[in-house]
Amino acid sequence: MNPAEAVNALGALAQGTRLDVFRLLVKAGPGGMAAGKIGESLEVPAATLSFHLKELAQAGLVEARQENRFIYYSADFEHMNQLLAFLTQNCCEGGGSCALPQFQAPSRTRQRAGTKRRGRQT
C-alpha cells in the first residue's frame, strides 16, 4: 500500500457512520451483510447508507456482491490488512515487538443461516 492509498482509506474511515459500517462488516465476517440489514442494525436511512457504502467501496475497504435482488457488502480483509501493515511497518523501529498479527478471514464458502443450498434450508 502506498501513502495515497492509506490516506484514501483513512479518510473514508474518518467519518462516524462509515466507521460504524466498516466495524459492523468486519464483525460480520467474509459473508458480509445485506444492505438492508446494515441499515437496520445501525439505524441509518437507505439513501444515507448507500452514500457511505459507496465511499467505503471507492476506498477499497468494502466489496459488494449481488445475490438475487439483494446486495451484500463485506469488508475487504486483504485491504484492511494492507492498511494495518502500512501503519505498523516502522513500529518500534522495525523490531516487530508491537506488530499486529494478520487477520485471517474465514472462508467465504460458509453458507449463511437461512439461505438455500441445493434445495435444502440451512
C-alpha positions as a printed Julia matrix, in Angstrom:
122×3 Matrix{Float64}:
   0.0     0.0    0.0
   1.3     3.43  -0.85
   0.74    6.61   1.18
  -2.0     7.91  -1.15
  -4.0     4.68  -0.76
  -3.59    4.82   3.02
  -4.79    8.43   3.12
  -7.8     7.48   0.98
  -8.71    4.56   3.28
  -8.18    6.54   6.47
 -10.18    9.44   5.05
 -13.09    7.1    4.36
 -12.95    5.83   7.94
 -12.7     9.34   9.39
 -16.48    9.7    9.48
 -18.62    8.19  12.22
 -21.22    6.37  10.15
 -18.63    4.91   7.77
 -16.5     3.75  10.69
 -19.57    2.09  12.25
 -20.45    0.39   8.95
 -16.9    -0.88   8.45
 -16.66   -2.22  12.01
 -20.02   -3.96  11.62
 -18.86   -5.59   8.38
 -15.6    -6.71   9.98
 -17.66   -8.28  12.76
 -19.96   -9.96  10.2
 -17.01  -11.7    8.56
 -16.49  -12.54   4.9
 -20.14  -13.39   4.28
 -20.98   -9.77   4.92
 -24.46   -8.39   5.35
 -27.3    -7.32   3.12
 -27.52   -3.54   2.74
 -30.95   -3.52   4.39
 -29.64   -5.37   7.45
 -26.76   -2.91   7.77
 -29.21   -0.02   7.71
 -31.46   -1.7   10.28
 -28.56   -2.55  12.58
 -27.17    0.98  12.56
 -30.5     2.81  12.14
 -29.24    4.59   9.03
 -31.65    5.58   6.22
 -31.14    3.72   2.94
 -30.04    6.78   0.93
 -27.51    7.79   3.58
 -26.19    4.24   3.87
 -25.83    3.98   0.1
 -23.67    7.1    0.05
 -21.41    5.82   2.83
 -21.08    2.33   1.32
 -20.07    3.92  -1.99
 -17.35    5.92  -0.21
 -16.05    2.81   1.57
 -16.07    0.84  -1.69
 -14.16    3.58  -3.53
 -11.54    3.47  -0.77
 -11.22   -0.29  -1.28
 -12.48   -1.13   2.2
 -15.68   -2.96   1.26
 -16.8    -5.2   -1.56
 -20.32   -5.63  -2.89
 -21.96   -8.63  -4.49
 -25.48   -9.16  -5.71
 -27.45  -12.25  -4.75
 -30.88  -12.33  -6.35
 -32.41   -8.96  -5.53
 -30.18   -8.19  -2.55
 -26.77   -6.52  -2.43
 -24.41   -7.88   0.2
 -21.45   -5.89   1.45
 -18.4    -7.32   3.15
 -15.18   -5.89   4.49
 -12.17   -6.33   2.2
  -9.93   -8.04   4.75
  -6.91   -8.08   2.44
  -7.1    -4.3    2.03
  -7.64   -3.9    5.78
  -4.51   -5.97   6.46
  -2.53   -3.89   3.97
  -3.62   -0.72   5.76
  -2.67   -2.14   9.16
   0.69   -3.29   7.78
   1.32    0.17   6.3
   0.51    1.83   9.62
   2.72   -0.5   11.65
   5.6    -1.22   9.24
   8.01    1.04  11.12
   6.59    0.33  14.55
   9.23    0.05  17.28
  11.89    0.95  14.71
  11.17   -2.2   12.72
  11.77   -4.52  15.68
   8.36   -6.09  15.27
   7.67   -6.27  19.0
   4.43   -4.34  18.57
   3.43   -5.59  15.11
  -0.17   -6.69  14.75
  -1.0   -10.23  13.63
  -2.62  -10.66  10.23
  -6.35  -11.31  10.35
  -7.29  -14.46   8.5
 -10.89  -14.22   7.37
 -12.88  -17.46   7.42
 -13.67  -18.99   4.06
 -16.39  -17.3    2.01
 -17.79  -20.7    1.15
 -19.5   -20.95   4.53
 -23.25  -20.69   3.92
 -25.25  -18.09   5.83
 -28.01  -19.44   8.05
 -31.42  -19.25   6.44
 -30.21  -19.38   2.84
 -30.93  -22.25   0.49
 -28.23  -24.56  -0.71
 -29.05  -27.29  -3.21
 -32.73  -27.19  -2.4
 -32.36  -27.51   1.37
 -32.89  -24.94   4.07
 -29.81  -24.47   6.29
